[in-house]
Each structure stands twice: as C-alpha cells, then as structure tokens.
Amino acid sequence: MNFLLHRHLAEAHTGSRAVGAGAMLPDLWRMADRRVRPRHAVEAEEPLGGRLAEVLVGIRHHVAADHWFHENRVFVEGEKLVATRMREAALGAKRMGLLAHVIWEMCLDGALLRRAGFEATRAALAEGFSAVEGDLGPAATMHHFSALERTAEERATFDARMKRLCAEVERGPWIEGYQYGEGIALRVSGVRARLGLPPLDAADHARLGQALDGVAREADAILEEILRAPSLLDP
C-alpha cells in the first residue's frame, strides 16, 4: 500500500488528520533513508507533547495496514494483473516484474485520487503536514535514531531529505501523476534508477504507460473493496 492510501485509510478509521499524516511516514522515511523503518513498539521516555501521540498511532496503523494488505487478495491479484499486463506489453525483458508490487500500489493511489479528487487530497495532505510539523522528527527519533547508532551528519541529511519530500508531496505534480499511466511510468523510472536498473527508452516508457492505463478500471474496483475494510487498529 502506497502512502496516499495509507493516509486516507488511517484518517478514515480515526478521524484524525494527524494520524493520517503519521501513516505516510514509513514510506517517506524509506525514500529519505532506506535504513529508517518503523519498530513494532516504541515507548516514550517522557510525556508526549503536541500531536506526537497521534503521529505514532498513524505509524502503527501503517504497519497493520501493510500486514493486512499484503496477505489479502486485493494485493495478490492486483500484483499478478500488473505483471500480466506488462508481459503483454513486451516489457518482461526489462525486469519490470520486479516492480509489479510497487506499481500496483501506485495504481491504487491513482484510483484513490480519481475517487476523492486531487485538490481535496492535496488540501488534506497540507493540513496534515501542518498539524504535525514539529512532531515528524521526534517520531523518527523514537522509531529509529534512538535505537541505532547514526552520525549527526546522517541525521541532518535524513531531516533535509524528509523536508524536501514532504514539500514535494504537498506541492502536487508528483501525486497527481498517479492518476495516469504515463505519470506512473515516470515514477517507475525513478524507482528503476534507485535500484540501479537501466532506464526505459521512449518506446518502452510509452508501452508501460498504455499498459497501466489499462489497469485503471480494475484498480478503481479493488479500491472500493479496500475502502470497505474494517478498522485495522486494535480497539
């Protein structure tokens, strides 16, 4: 499940913008530094201030949602669908099967944007980030930096990258592209670069975009099933 759907479900299940913002963090953390991941449990050494408690609930929701999603047919069948469409588009030799997982998650984010509306989603993102602005760093400290030895330079680099990521998500063009095959193909090019895979040429990029446009109807239908899922947090 990608970060937009994580945000939407967490807020829908709790009614909190701050929880929704917190639910995006594990995905954004990995983009900023692949070593930063949520721990199963964290304990505060002192009383929590601001919206930090809600941010931590959002992170817990993210972990629970991923566990549910990756064991459910909504993920398994969707990943297979994407892999099949890419093979049909003659993209199998480009090692695209390795990316079927993340591509399906992007397709579902696109379905969410088509359903909820891009501008409404962007406004919710902005409100959520604003609500938890001072709590993002402490959440990362509790889940990662307080448990593992990292240098001050590494922490500063992580914080700077997170600031840029949040600003770019909120700005809009990045997430707006999830609604269209061409936009997802552009994001996939970035994923390939991070994994050290060769870039797609213009013809392959166009075929990928067309193949993913063909997945949209199935993504829209499966999104409705996901949105009917019960709360993923313990009562």
Steps between C-alpha positions, in 0.01 A plus 500: 500500500644836400506810716186674367276202570669454838414861586141470385425177687666613823302824503177322404543250782592758767359834385840663553702694242807453721458123505468508122824696470675256732386206289696633202828523687641146462479529121655846498769391746615225264527749215716727716712218645431132429624405849228696681206271569232481768558284802216281624479686829643820638478644849529866584751590768294806594144625444419557134426853389324649202353252255779247543271238654275520194798477266609182677148359462528571128828311478340206681208514258745490208661181629161335560368608160803362317465168683133475401553621143789273403314188615173595330377424150479874429879501488576151371262518204590859420872427492435206266283719277774762466764236426276347233429834332872581489581164342229560242662836425830320429667651808597172666861522381534838675475330842172682558361200688719603793298822523147358470457535877572872521327573169174346622519712813545812286201396288286485815617847603388615155160341553472679834578835339239442231246417768581758768623776268854627458445846650309364800778250563772762467316726747475214749873430459586864565280514811649178632860607450425837660340333802800276573788717377682499833438130565652338190856509632417359845306214338805404293717525811277264696472242221857504372760751609474433874546126441782494244831680500498762225719805451382856535572549129282202408216637710531845347494349151190298585319803643582710193378228265178458697434873482543494122285188461212641703514827309500319165209274597301802613589700187297262288646395160661185645176355635280637222686274256378187678164548327645421157707222351756747367537659843554165669753405232693815585509403870607148401798650315613652828458169683707323235776757537509455879526121454782532247291365209556644151258772389209427269522645152221719364316210333508286814386795711203555268405130506517495877275804527246345263506171690438677830214703354344161434528407868301804619155338491611205711677734743184709538295187581750356747539837672131485593561164668796640693302801619242265650764331716436526875725702728848352501585613852431309819194634683 
